């Protein structure tokens, strides 16, 4: 799997602004800082400022006292990203979470919202309207799930590892993770490393976070997290001179 196969997204002014704020705590920076970060990656000041205006208009960012910050929707995305890097797990006793859709006549918007919530909760769909996963994660179910589903706890009669293999493409996830780590090794410039690391973070969001007993041997999830943490430290040191949250734009 080479860089073309990985289909890495090219750097744009919007992607640099969004990735920078999603990775920054608190997620708020001045226009001046964001412009200088864009210039570091070869994006002109005008392009960054146009992107900022469009992101405010689209509801992605809010502007306050000369600084730009994430809106509530993207704050939730930041939370999911942070959680994907440091998942809150608990000891697994063999139980599985089961969510069966029992609400009737759901509008398309509610069905879409439920699918998005299930993906965020790392549940997989066994068949239409039946979602499940090992009960090894500690998180709160949103109202969109509790209002549309009946929630159960159970155990499969057969091999749970075989069931996990049916629900998730574990070999495919592992192969892409290893390809991304190899791409990180090849990336030389800050822009190249930024591009690959953004793809790494997106991939971590799709990690099913299964108990170790259900994973193939040499599962690369933990290693991929370590590699991303190392990149973030590197990027933080690189950007420290550009980041001034309280300065005006």
mmCIF file of C-alpha atoms in Angstrom, residues 11-208:
data_model
loop_
_atom_site.group_PDB
_atom_site.id
_atom_site.type_symbol
_atom_site.label_atom_id
_atom_site.label_comp_id
_atom_site.label_asym_id
_atom_site.label_seq_id
_atom_site.Cartn_x
_atom_site.Cartn_y
_atom_site.Cartn_z
ATOM 1 C CA UNK A 11 -3.126 20.218 2.450
ATOM 2 C CA UNK A 12 -5.490 23.160 2.104
ATOM 3 C CA UNK A 13 -5.915 26.332 4.112
ATOM 4 C CA UNK A 14 -9.076 24.877 5.653
ATOM 5 C CA UNK A 15 -7.476 21.551 6.583
ATOM 6 C CA UNK A 16 -4.498 23.280 8.234
ATOM 7 C CA UNK A 17 -6.747 25.596 10.272
ATOM 8 C CA UNK A 18 -9.062 22.773 11.278
ATOM 9 C CA UNK A 19 -6.336 20.269 12.154
ATOM 10 C CA UNK A 20 -4.404 22.892 14.122
ATOM 11 C CA UNK A 21 -7.408 23.905 16.209
ATOM 12 C CA UNK A 22 -8.557 20.308 16.728
ATOM 13 C CA UNK A 23 -5.108 19.500 18.078
ATOM 14 C CA UNK A 24 -4.814 22.613 20.250
ATOM 15 C CA UNK A 25 -6.095 22.919 23.839
ATOM 16 C CA UNK A 26 -7.962 25.150 24.271
ATOM 17 C CA UNK A 27 -9.034 25.118 20.579
ATOM 18 C CA UNK A 28 -8.716 28.857 20.006
ATOM 19 C CA UNK A 29 -6.019 30.840 18.215
ATOM 20 C CA UNK A 30 -5.608 34.303 16.770
ATOM 21 C CA UNK A 31 -5.835 34.909 13.051
ATOM 22 C CA UNK A 32 -2.194 36.019 13.126
ATOM 23 C CA UNK A 33 -1.078 32.693 14.603
ATOM 24 C CA UNK A 34 -3.147 30.702 12.090
ATOM 25 C CA UNK A 35 -1.752 32.740 9.207
ATOM 26 C CA UNK A 36 1.822 32.071 10.332
ATOM 27 C CA UNK A 37 1.085 28.352 10.708
ATOM 28 C CA UNK A 38 -0.350 28.321 7.182
ATOM 29 C CA UNK A 39 2.768 30.005 5.851
ATOM 30 C CA UNK A 40 4.876 27.329 7.537
ATOM 31 C CA UNK A 41 3.139 24.790 5.294
ATOM 32 C CA UNK A 42 3.255 26.913 2.152
ATOM 33 C CA UNK A 43 -0.265 28.396 2.328
ATOM 34 C CA UNK A 44 -0.503 32.111 1.570
ATOM 35 C CA UNK A 45 -1.931 34.553 4.107
ATOM 36 C CA UNK A 46 -4.829 35.474 1.824
ATOM 37 C CA UNK A 47 -5.879 31.850 1.454
ATOM 38 C CA UNK A 48 -5.879 31.348 5.241
ATOM 39 C CA UNK A 49 -7.955 34.475 5.869
ATOM 40 C CA UNK A 50 -10.473 33.483 3.178
ATOM 41 C CA UNK A 51 -10.719 30.024 4.739
ATOM 42 C CA UNK A 52 -11.326 31.561 8.171
ATOM 43 C CA UNK A 53 -14.159 33.727 6.828
ATOM 44 C CA UNK A 54 -15.783 30.788 5.056
ATOM 45 C CA UNK A 55 -15.472 28.533 8.102
ATOM 46 C CA UNK A 56 -17.172 31.149 10.276
ATOM 47 C CA UNK A 57 -19.968 31.492 7.712
ATOM 48 C CA UNK A 58 -20.361 27.699 7.576
ATOM 49 C CA UNK A 59 -20.637 27.424 11.349
ATOM 50 C CA UNK A 60 -17.330 25.580 11.794
ATOM 51 C CA UNK A 61 -15.625 28.405 13.681
ATOM 52 C CA UNK A 62 -16.685 31.252 15.924
ATOM 53 C CA UNK A 63 -14.815 34.542 16.120
ATOM 54 C CA UNK A 64 -14.422 36.246 19.465
ATOM 55 C CA UNK A 65 -12.093 39.081 20.506
ATOM 56 C CA UNK A 66 -9.769 38.615 17.551
ATOM 57 C CA UNK A 67 -9.461 34.846 17.958
ATOM 58 C CA UNK A 68 -11.026 31.893 16.183
ATOM 59 C CA UNK A 69 -12.359 28.867 18.038
ATOM 60 C CA UNK A 70 -14.237 25.671 17.288
ATOM 61 C CA UNK A 71 -18.026 25.590 17.467
ATOM 62 C CA UNK A 72 -19.862 23.007 19.584
ATOM 63 C CA UNK A 73 -20.119 20.510 16.719
ATOM 64 C CA UNK A 74 -16.380 20.495 16.182
ATOM 65 C CA UNK A 75 -15.679 20.507 19.915
ATOM 66 C CA UNK A 76 -17.465 17.148 19.945
ATOM 67 C CA UNK A 77 -15.192 15.999 17.130
ATOM 68 C CA UNK A 78 -12.151 17.108 19.156
ATOM 69 C CA UNK A 79 -13.439 15.078 22.097
ATOM 70 C CA UNK A 80 -13.809 11.983 19.887
ATOM 71 C CA UNK A 81 -10.308 12.479 18.516
ATOM 72 C CA UNK A 82 -8.836 12.809 21.993
ATOM 73 C CA UNK A 83 -10.735 9.733 23.121
ATOM 74 C CA UNK A 84 -9.544 7.721 20.114
ATOM 75 C CA UNK A 85 -5.961 8.365 21.200
ATOM 76 C CA UNK A 86 -6.551 7.531 24.876
ATOM 77 C CA UNK A 87 -9.640 5.299 24.934
ATOM 78 C CA UNK A 88 -11.350 4.673 28.256
ATOM 79 C CA UNK A 89 -11.539 0.906 28.485
ATOM 80 C CA UNK A 90 -12.574 -1.463 31.245
ATOM 81 C CA UNK A 91 -11.855 -5.099 31.977
ATOM 82 C CA UNK A 92 -13.815 -7.319 29.613
ATOM 83 C CA UNK A 93 -15.781 -10.201 31.136
ATOM 84 C CA UNK A 94 -17.117 -11.608 27.858
ATOM 85 C CA UNK A 95 -20.318 -9.533 27.706
ATOM 86 C CA UNK A 96 -21.404 -7.716 24.555
ATOM 87 C CA UNK A 97 -23.416 -4.511 24.230
ATOM 88 C CA UNK A 98 -26.454 -4.979 21.982
ATOM 89 C CA UNK A 99 -28.613 -2.169 20.623
ATOM 90 C CA UNK A 100 -31.739 -3.086 18.666
ATOM 91 C CA UNK A 101 -33.639 -0.353 16.847
ATOM 92 C CA UNK A 102 -37.222 -0.448 18.098
ATOM 93 C CA UNK A 103 -38.420 3.075 17.243
ATOM 94 C CA UNK A 104 -40.851 3.107 14.324
ATOM 95 C CA UNK A 105 -41.273 5.467 11.379
ATOM 96 C CA UNK A 106 -38.004 7.282 11.903
ATOM 97 C CA UNK A 107 -37.294 10.242 9.600
ATOM 98 C CA UNK A 108 -34.152 10.007 7.471
ATOM 99 C CA UNK A 109 -32.396 12.574 9.655
ATOM 100 C CA UNK A 110 -32.924 10.461 12.784
ATOM 101 C CA UNK A 111 -31.642 7.344 11.037
ATOM 102 C CA UNK A 112 -28.531 9.202 9.897
ATOM 103 C CA UNK A 113 -27.947 10.628 13.372
ATOM 104 C CA UNK A 114 -28.214 7.133 14.862
ATOM 105 C CA UNK A 115 -25.651 5.705 12.429
ATOM 106 C CA UNK A 116 -23.239 8.515 13.268
ATOM 107 C CA UNK A 117 -23.742 7.912 16.990
ATOM 108 C CA UNK A 118 -23.182 4.173 16.610
ATOM 109 C CA UNK A 119 -19.941 4.800 14.730
ATOM 110 C CA UNK A 120 -18.782 7.148 17.487
ATOM 111 C CA UNK A 121 -19.639 4.481 20.087
ATOM 112 C CA UNK A 122 -17.664 1.894 18.054
ATOM 113 C CA UNK A 123 -20.656 -0.389 17.560
ATOM 114 C CA UNK A 124 -20.951 -2.469 14.380
ATOM 115 C CA UNK A 125 -24.130 -3.459 12.549
ATOM 116 C CA UNK A 126 -24.739 -7.212 12.433
ATOM 117 C CA UNK A 127 -27.830 -6.712 10.317
ATOM 118 C CA UNK A 128 -30.084 -3.734 9.708
ATOM 119 C CA UNK A 129 -31.200 -2.344 13.040
ATOM 120 C CA UNK A 130 -29.009 -4.622 15.188
ATOM 121 C CA UNK A 131 -25.768 -3.186 16.566
ATOM 122 C CA UNK A 132 -23.258 -4.727 18.947
ATOM 123 C CA UNK A 133 -19.725 -4.804 20.288
ATOM 124 C CA UNK A 134 -17.793 -6.217 23.265
ATOM 125 C CA UNK A 135 -18.683 -4.345 26.462
ATOM 126 C CA UNK A 136 -15.168 -3.100 27.200
ATOM 127 C CA UNK A 137 -15.577 0.649 26.665
ATOM 128 C CA UNK A 138 -16.545 3.226 29.269
ATOM 129 C CA UNK A 139 -18.643 5.972 27.674
ATOM 130 C CA UNK A 140 -22.089 7.542 27.804
ATOM 131 C CA UNK A 141 -24.745 6.689 25.228
ATOM 132 C CA UNK A 142 -26.325 9.799 23.717
ATOM 133 C CA UNK A 143 -30.071 10.372 23.655
ATOM 134 C CA UNK A 144 -30.277 9.583 19.939
ATOM 135 C CA UNK A 145 -29.350 5.979 20.831
ATOM 136 C CA UNK A 146 -31.466 5.526 23.958
ATOM 137 C CA UNK A 147 -34.529 7.030 22.259
ATOM 138 C CA UNK A 148 -34.379 4.828 19.164
ATOM 139 C CA UNK A 149 -33.036 1.551 20.561
ATOM 140 C CA UNK A 150 -33.658 -1.113 23.159
ATOM 141 C CA UNK A 151 -30.349 -1.834 24.900
ATOM 142 C CA UNK A 152 -29.347 -5.335 25.970
ATOM 143 C CA UNK A 153 -26.328 -7.209 27.281
ATOM 144 C CA UNK A 154 -25.511 -10.733 26.097
ATOM 145 C CA UNK A 155 -22.858 -13.192 24.964
ATOM 146 C CA UNK A 156 -22.509 -14.979 21.608
ATOM 147 C CA UNK A 157 -22.946 -18.760 21.543
ATOM 148 C CA UNK A 158 -20.063 -19.169 19.117
ATOM 149 C CA UNK A 159 -16.481 -17.910 18.973
ATOM 150 C CA UNK A 160 -16.466 -14.183 19.901
ATOM 151 C CA UNK A 161 -13.260 -13.616 17.927
ATOM 152 C CA UNK A 162 -14.920 -15.027 14.802
ATOM 153 C CA UNK A 163 -17.896 -12.728 15.375
ATOM 154 C CA UNK A 164 -15.571 -9.734 15.743
ATOM 155 C CA UNK A 165 -13.937 -10.721 12.447
ATOM 156 C CA UNK A 166 -17.357 -10.640 10.769
ATOM 157 C CA UNK A 167 -18.244 -7.246 12.189
ATOM 158 C CA UNK A 168 -14.976 -5.445 11.470
ATOM 159 C CA UNK A 169 -12.386 -5.703 8.694
ATOM 160 C CA UNK A 170 -9.538 -6.192 11.136
ATOM 161 C CA UNK A 171 -6.993 -7.254 8.513
ATOM 162 C CA UNK A 172 -7.827 -4.213 6.405
ATOM 163 C CA UNK A 173 -7.558 -1.851 9.375
ATOM 164 C CA UNK A 174 -4.223 -3.367 10.363
ATOM 165 C CA UNK A 175 -2.828 -3.156 6.825
ATOM 166 C CA UNK A 176 -3.732 0.536 6.500
ATOM 167 C CA UNK A 177 -2.274 1.292 9.941
ATOM 168 C CA UNK A 178 1.053 -0.266 8.939
ATOM 169 C CA UNK A 179 1.015 1.555 5.616
ATOM 170 C CA UNK A 180 0.445 4.857 7.400
ATOM 171 C CA UNK A 181 3.371 4.201 9.735
ATOM 172 C CA UNK A 182 5.560 3.448 6.720
ATOM 173 C CA UNK A 183 4.365 6.686 5.094
ATOM 174 C CA UNK A 184 5.327 8.569 8.247
ATOM 175 C CA UNK A 185 8.809 7.073 7.982
ATOM 176 C CA UNK A 186 9.081 8.311 4.377
ATOM 177 C CA UNK A 187 7.669 11.784 5.070
ATOM 178 C CA UNK A 188 10.486 14.315 5.198
ATOM 179 C CA UNK A 189 9.041 17.824 5.205
ATOM 180 C CA UNK A 190 6.702 19.236 7.876
ATOM 181 C CA UNK A 191 3.936 19.430 5.263
ATOM 182 C CA UNK A 192 4.330 15.748 4.360
ATOM 183 C CA UNK A 193 4.333 14.677 8.003
ATOM 184 C CA UNK A 194 1.317 16.871 8.726
ATOM 185 C CA UNK A 195 -0.591 15.289 5.818
ATOM 186 C CA UNK A 196 0.187 11.710 6.849
ATOM 187 C CA UNK A 197 -0.477 12.365 10.530
ATOM 188 C CA UNK A 198 -3.897 13.822 9.760
ATOM 189 C CA UNK A 199 -4.673 10.538 7.994
ATOM 190 C CA UNK A 200 -3.362 8.621 11.023
ATOM 191 C CA UNK A 201 -5.742 10.490 13.303
ATOM 192 C CA UNK A 202 -8.705 9.789 11.002
ATOM 193 C CA UNK A 203 -7.746 6.114 10.997
ATOM 194 C CA UNK A 204 -7.583 5.976 14.788
ATOM 195 C CA UNK A 205 -11.193 7.189 14.863
ATOM 196 C CA UNK A 206 -12.175 3.929 13.126
ATOM 197 C CA UNK A 207 -10.265 1.605 15.466
ATOM 198 C CA UNK A 208 -12.909 -0.773 16.912
#
